[in-house]
Amino acid sequence: MATAQRIPILKVGRVLVVPIQTDMDDQTVVHLQERILSELERTRARGVLIDISLLEMVDSFIGRMLSDIAAMARVMDARTVVVGIQPAVAITLVELGLELTGVATVLNVDEGIKLLREEFGIEERDEEEESCGELSLLGEQINRA
Amino acid sequence: MESKSIALEHDEDVVVARGEVRTIAAALGFTLLDQTRLATVASELARNVVKYARAGRLIAQPTDSPHGRRGLRLIFEDTGPGIPDIAAAMRDGYSTSKGLGKGLPGSRRLVDEFDIQSAPGRGTKITVVRWL
Ligand SMILES: Nc1ncnc2c1ncn2[C@@H]1O[C@H](COP(=O)(O)OP(=O)(O)OP(=O)(O)O)[C@@H](O)[C@H]1O
Ligand SMILES: [Mg+2]
């Protein structure tokens, strides 16, 4: 099994969009967290939108990554929104005793963008969209939004 | 359905373990929510084996209660350092690795039966069952 799975990180306006599309081993989770933070620093994005709608499970390790990203992004003046958590995953997380501290959760990408824009005042400037990962996923991301 | 044994040694084995457990749970007819609970328990307890004992295994065992109820039993065993204070380890927030300390107490909440046996220097064996 591939250990260094590559999760794409896309920049859409001033928001980093991270569609997690496969189950990740712990190393991949740690690596993803580091990459998101360095992309935040590099691009000065103001928001992070993490799409976990395809994740069938969030355990303490992944839950902690989400909280940690939100906390660190906050220090860099960026807000984090987690999108599309499945109902079964959300219920299991509560039973496990995990709150996603500091993480806003919404149902879909549309709502996520709306939240970042309206609540957090993150304007999407008319700048060129830039891909930090693979661009191929961008189309799908926008179609789903 | 037959039992399945999964070696636990590396990070990726944790992913395999939770995937296999979900597949077996689905085949047994567990709801999506129960599949998710079982996969999450598998992930937490398999990670503990890899992290604290370095190696061990998971046995996933479809089972029937005396009353004819179907269920899935998961046995996590290792011959690692063991847990000196089980009561402490079962408490929310207790961790010797700066973890969240949710793996053991959280897993207990996600299953119907939870049994832990551990002796310092001899290893740990955790058996859980969820009934259909
Ligand atoms: N298989 C094991 N062998 C030895 N010690 C263990 C084992 N499983 C758990 N422990 C001990 O029990 C403690 C509690 O485990 P638990 O899974 O609840 O929390 P954690 O692993 O520290 O953090 P988290 O799982 O929330 O990331 C661990 O810190 C460790 O000291
Ligand atoms: Mg643990």
CSV table of N, CA and C in Angstrom, one decimal, chain B residues 18-94:
chain,number,residue,atom,x,y,z
B,18,ARG,N,-9.2,-1.4,9.9
B,18,ARG,CA,-10.6,-0.8,9.9
B,18,ARG,C,-11.4,-1.0,8.6
B,19,GLY,N,-10.7,-1.2,7.5
B,19,GLY,CA,-11.4,-1.5,6.3
B,19,GLY,C,-11.9,-2.9,6.3
B,20,GLU,N,-11.2,-3.9,6.7
B,20,GLU,CA,-11.6,-5.2,6.8
B,20,GLU,C,-12.8,-5.4,7.8
B,21,VAL,N,-12.7,-4.7,8.9
B,21,VAL,CA,-13.8,-4.8,9.9
B,21,VAL,C,-15.0,-4.2,9.4
B,22,ARG,N,-14.9,-3.1,8.6
B,22,ARG,CA,-16.1,-2.6,8.0
B,22,ARG,C,-16.8,-3.5,7.0
B,23,THR,N,-15.9,-4.1,6.2
B,23,THR,CA,-16.4,-5.1,5.2
B,23,THR,C,-17.1,-6.3,5.8
B,24,ILE,N,-16.5,-6.8,6.9
B,24,ILE,CA,-17.1,-7.9,7.6
B,24,ILE,C,-18.4,-7.5,8.3
B,25,ALA,N,-18.4,-6.4,8.9
B,25,ALA,CA,-19.6,-5.8,9.6
B,25,ALA,C,-20.8,-5.7,8.6
B,26,ALA,N,-20.4,-5.1,7.4
B,26,ALA,CA,-21.4,-4.9,6.4
B,26,ALA,C,-22.0,-6.3,5.9
B,27,ALA,N,-21.1,-7.2,5.7
B,27,ALA,CA,-21.6,-8.6,5.3
B,27,ALA,C,-22.5,-9.2,6.3
B,28,LEU,N,-22.2,-8.9,7.6
B,28,LEU,CA,-23.1,-9.5,8.6
B,28,LEU,C,-24.4,-8.8,8.8
B,29,GLY,N,-24.6,-7.7,8.1
B,29,GLY,CA,-25.8,-7.0,8.1
B,29,GLY,C,-25.9,-5.9,9.1
B,30,PHE,N,-24.8,-5.4,9.6
B,30,PHE,CA,-24.8,-4.3,10.6
B,30,PHE,C,-25.2,-3.0,9.8
B,31,THR,N,-25.9,-2.1,10.5
B,31,THR,CA,-26.3,-0.8,9.9
B,31,THR,C,-25.0,0.0,9.6
B,32,LEU,N,-25.2,1.0,8.8
B,32,LEU,CA,-24.1,1.9,8.4
B,32,LEU,C,-23.4,2.5,9.7
B,33,LEU,N,-24.3,2.9,10.6
B,33,LEU,CA,-23.8,3.5,11.9
B,33,LEU,C,-23.0,2.5,12.7
B,34,ASP,N,-23.5,1.2,12.8
B,34,ASP,CA,-22.7,0.2,13.5
B,34,ASP,C,-21.4,-0.1,12.8
B,35,GLN,N,-21.4,-0.2,11.4
B,35,GLN,CA,-20.2,-0.4,10.7
B,35,GLN,C,-19.2,0.7,11.0
B,36,THR,N,-19.7,1.9,11.1
B,36,THR,CA,-18.8,3.0,11.4
B,36,THR,C,-18.2,2.9,12.8
B,37,ARG,N,-19.1,2.5,13.8
B,37,ARG,CA,-18.6,2.4,15.1
B,37,ARG,C,-17.5,1.3,15.2
B,38,LEU,N,-17.8,0.1,14.5
B,38,LEU,CA,-16.8,-1.0,14.6
B,38,LEU,C,-15.5,-0.6,13.9
B,39,ALA,N,-15.6,0.1,12.8
B,39,ALA,CA,-14.4,0.5,12.1
B,39,ALA,C,-13.6,1.4,12.9
B,40,THR,N,-14.3,2.3,13.6
B,40,THR,CA,-13.6,3.3,14.5
B,40,THR,C,-12.9,2.6,15.7
B,41,VAL,N,-13.6,1.6,16.3
B,41,VAL,CA,-13.0,0.8,17.4
B,41,VAL,C,-11.8,0.1,16.8
B,42,ALA,N,-11.9,-0.5,15.7
B,42,ALA,CA,-10.8,-1.2,15.1
B,42,ALA,C,-9.6,-0.3,14.9
B,43,SER,N,-9.9,0.9,14.4
B,43,SER,CA,-8.8,1.9,14.2
B,43,SER,C,-8.1,2.3,15.5
B,44,GLU,N,-8.9,2.6,16.5
B,44,GLU,CA,-8.3,3.0,17.8
B,44,GLU,C,-7.5,1.9,18.4
B,45,LEU,N,-8.0,0.7,18.5
B,45,LEU,CA,-7.3,-0.4,19.2
B,45,LEU,C,-6.2,-1.0,18.4
B,46,ALA,N,-6.3,-1.0,17.1
B,46,ALA,CA,-5.2,-1.5,16.2
B,46,ALA,C,-4.1,-0.5,16.3
B,47,ARG,N,-4.4,0.8,16.3
B,47,ARG,CA,-3.3,1.8,16.5
B,47,ARG,C,-2.6,1.7,17.8
B,48,ASN,N,-3.3,1.4,18.9
B,48,ASN,CA,-2.7,1.2,20.1
B,48,ASN,C,-1.7,0.1,20.1
B,49,VAL,N,-2.1,-1.0,19.4
B,49,VAL,CA,-1.2,-2.2,19.3
B,49,VAL,C,0.1,-1.8,18.6
B,50,VAL,N,0.0,-1.1,17.5
B,50,VAL,CA,1.1,-0.7,16.7
B,50,VAL,C,2.0,0.3,17.4
B,51,LYS,N,1.3,1.2,18.1
B,51,LYS,CA,2.0,2.3,18.8
B,51,LYS,C,2.7,1.9,20.0
B,52,TYR,N,2.0,1.1,20.9
B,52,TYR,CA,2.6,0.8,22.2
B,52,TYR,C,3.3,-0.6,22.3
B,53,ALA,N,2.8,-1.5,21.4
B,53,ALA,CA,3.4,-2.8,21.5
B,53,ALA,C,4.2,-3.2,20.3
B,54,ARG,N,4.2,-2.3,19.3
B,54,ARG,CA,4.9,-2.5,18.0
B,54,ARG,C,4.3,-3.5,17.1
B,55,ALA,N,3.8,-4.6,17.7
B,55,ALA,CA,3.2,-5.6,16.8
B,55,ALA,C,2.2,-6.4,17.6
B,56,GLY,N,1.3,-7.0,16.8
B,56,GLY,CA,0.3,-7.9,17.4
B,56,GLY,C,-0.7,-8.3,16.3
B,57,ARG,N,-1.9,-8.6,16.7
B,57,ARG,CA,-2.8,-9.0,15.7
B,57,ARG,C,-4.3,-8.7,16.1
B,58,LEU,N,-5.1,-8.7,15.1
B,58,LEU,CA,-6.5,-8.5,15.3
B,58,LEU,C,-7.2,-9.7,14.7
B,59,ILE,N,-8.1,-10.3,15.5
B,59,ILE,CA,-8.9,-11.4,15.0
B,59,ILE,C,-10.4,-10.9,15.0
B,60,ALA,N,-10.9,-11.0,13.8
B,60,ALA,CA,-12.3,-10.6,13.7
B,60,ALA,C,-13.2,-11.8,13.5
B,61,GLN,N,-14.1,-12.0,14.4
B,61,GLN,CA,-14.8,-13.3,14.6
B,61,GLN,C,-16.3,-13.1,14.7
B,62,PRO,N,-17.0,-13.4,13.6
B,62,PRO,CA,-18.4,-13.4,13.6
B,62,PRO,C,-18.9,-14.4,14.6
B,63,THR,N,-19.9,-14.1,15.4
B,63,THR,CA,-20.3,-14.9,16.5
B,63,THR,C,-21.8,-14.9,16.7
B,64,ASP,N,-22.3,-15.9,17.5
B,64,ASP,CA,-23.8,-15.9,17.8
B,64,ASP,C,-23.9,-16.0,19.3
B,65,SER,N,-24.9,-15.2,19.8
B,65,SER,CA,-25.1,-15.3,21.3
B,65,SER,C,-25.9,-16.5,21.6
B,66,PRO,N,-26.0,-16.9,22.9
B,66,PRO,CA,-26.8,-18.1,23.3
B,66,PRO,C,-28.2,-18.0,22.8
B,67,HIS,N,-28.7,-16.7,22.7
B,67,HIS,CA,-30.0,-16.5,22.3
B,67,HIS,C,-30.2,-16.4,20.7
B,68,GLY,N,-29.1,-16.7,20.0
B,68,GLY,CA,-29.2,-16.7,18.6
B,68,GLY,C,-29.0,-15.4,17.9
B,69,ARG,N,-28.5,-14.4,18.7
B,69,ARG,CA,-28.2,-13.1,18.1
B,69,ARG,C,-26.9,-13.1,17.5
B,70,ARG,N,-26.8,-12.5,16.3
B,70,ARG,CA,-25.5,-12.4,15.5
B,70,ARG,C,-24.7,-11.2,16.1
B,71,GLY,N,-23.4,-11.4,16.0
B,71,GLY,CA,-22.6,-10.3,16.4
B,71,GLY,C,-21.2,-10.4,15.8
B,72,LEU,N,-20.4,-9.4,16.1
B,72,LEU,CA,-19.0,-9.4,15.7
B,72,LEU,C,-18.1,-9.2,16.9
B,73,ARG,N,-17.2,-10.2,17.1
B,73,ARG,CA,-16.2,-10.1,18.1
B,73,ARG,C,-14.9,-9.7,17.5
B,74,LEU,N,-14.2,-8.7,18.2
B,74,LEU,CA,-12.9,-8.3,17.7
B,74,LEU,C,-11.9,-8.5,18.9
B,75,ILE,N,-10.8,-9.2,18.6
B,75,ILE,CA,-9.8,-9.5,19.6
B,75,ILE,C,-8.5,-8.8,19.1
B,76,PHE,N,-8.0,-8.0,20.0
B,76,PHE,CA,-6.7,-7.3,19.7
B,76,PHE,C,-5.7,-7.8,20.7
B,77,GLU,N,-4.7,-8.5,20.2
B,77,GLU,CA,-3.7,-9.0,21.2
B,77,GLU,C,-2.3,-8.7,20.8
B,78,ASP,N,-1.5,-8.4,21.8
B,78,ASP,CA,-0.1,-8.2,21.6
B,78,ASP,C,0.7,-8.7,22.7
B,79,THR,N,2.0,-8.8,22.6
B,79,THR,CA,2.9,-9.2,23.6
B,79,THR,C,3.9,-8.1,24.0
B,80,GLY,N,3.3,-6.9,24.0
B,80,GLY,CA,4.1,-5.7,24.3
B,80,GLY,C,4.2,-5.4,25.8
B,81,PRO,N,4.4,-4.2,26.1
B,81,PRO,CA,4.8,-3.8,27.5
B,81,PRO,C,3.6,-4.0,28.5
B,82,GLY,N,2.4,-4.1,28.0
B,82,GLY,CA,1.3,-4.2,28.9
B,82,GLY,C,0.9,-2.9,29.5
B,83,ILE,N,-0.2,-2.9,30.3
B,83,ILE,CA,-0.7,-1.6,30.9
B,83,ILE,C,-0.7,-1.8,32.4
B,84,PRO,N,0.2,-1.0,33.1
B,84,PRO,CA,0.3,-1.2,34.5
B,84,PRO,C,-0.9,-0.8,35.3
B,85,ASP,N,-1.6,0.2,34.9
B,85,ASP,CA,-2.8,0.7,35.6
B,85,ASP,C,-4.0,0.7,34.7
B,86,ILE,N,-4.7,-0.4,34.6
B,86,ILE,CA,-5.8,-0.5,33.6
B,86,ILE,C,-6.9,0.5,33.9
B,87,ALA,N,-7.2,0.7,35.2
B,87,ALA,CA,-8.3,1.6,35.5
B,87,ALA,C,-8.0,3.0,35.1
B,88,ALA,N,-6.7,3.4,35.2
B,88,ALA,CA,-6.3,4.8,34.8
B,88,ALA,C,-6.4,4.9,33.2
B,89,ALA,N,-5.9,3.8,32.6
B,89,ALA,CA,-5.9,3.8,31.1
B,89,ALA,C,-7.3,3.9,30.5
B,90,MET,N,-8.3,3.4,31.3
B,90,MET,CA,-9.7,3.4,30.8
B,90,MET,C,-10.3,4.7,31.0
B,91,ARG,N,-9.6,5.6,31.7
B,91,ARG,CA,-10.2,7.0,31.9
B,91,ARG,C,-10.1,7.9,30.8
B,92,ASP,N,-11.1,8.7,30.5
B,92,ASP,CA,-11.0,9.7,29.4
B,92,ASP,C,-9.9,10.7,29.7
B,93,GLY,N,-9.0,10.9,28.7
B,93,GLY,CA,-8.0,11.9,28.8
B,93,GLY,C,-6.7,11.3,29.3
B,94,TYR,N,-6.6,10.0,29.7
B,94,TYR,CA,-5.4,9.5,30.2
B,94,TYR,C,-4.5,9.0,29.0
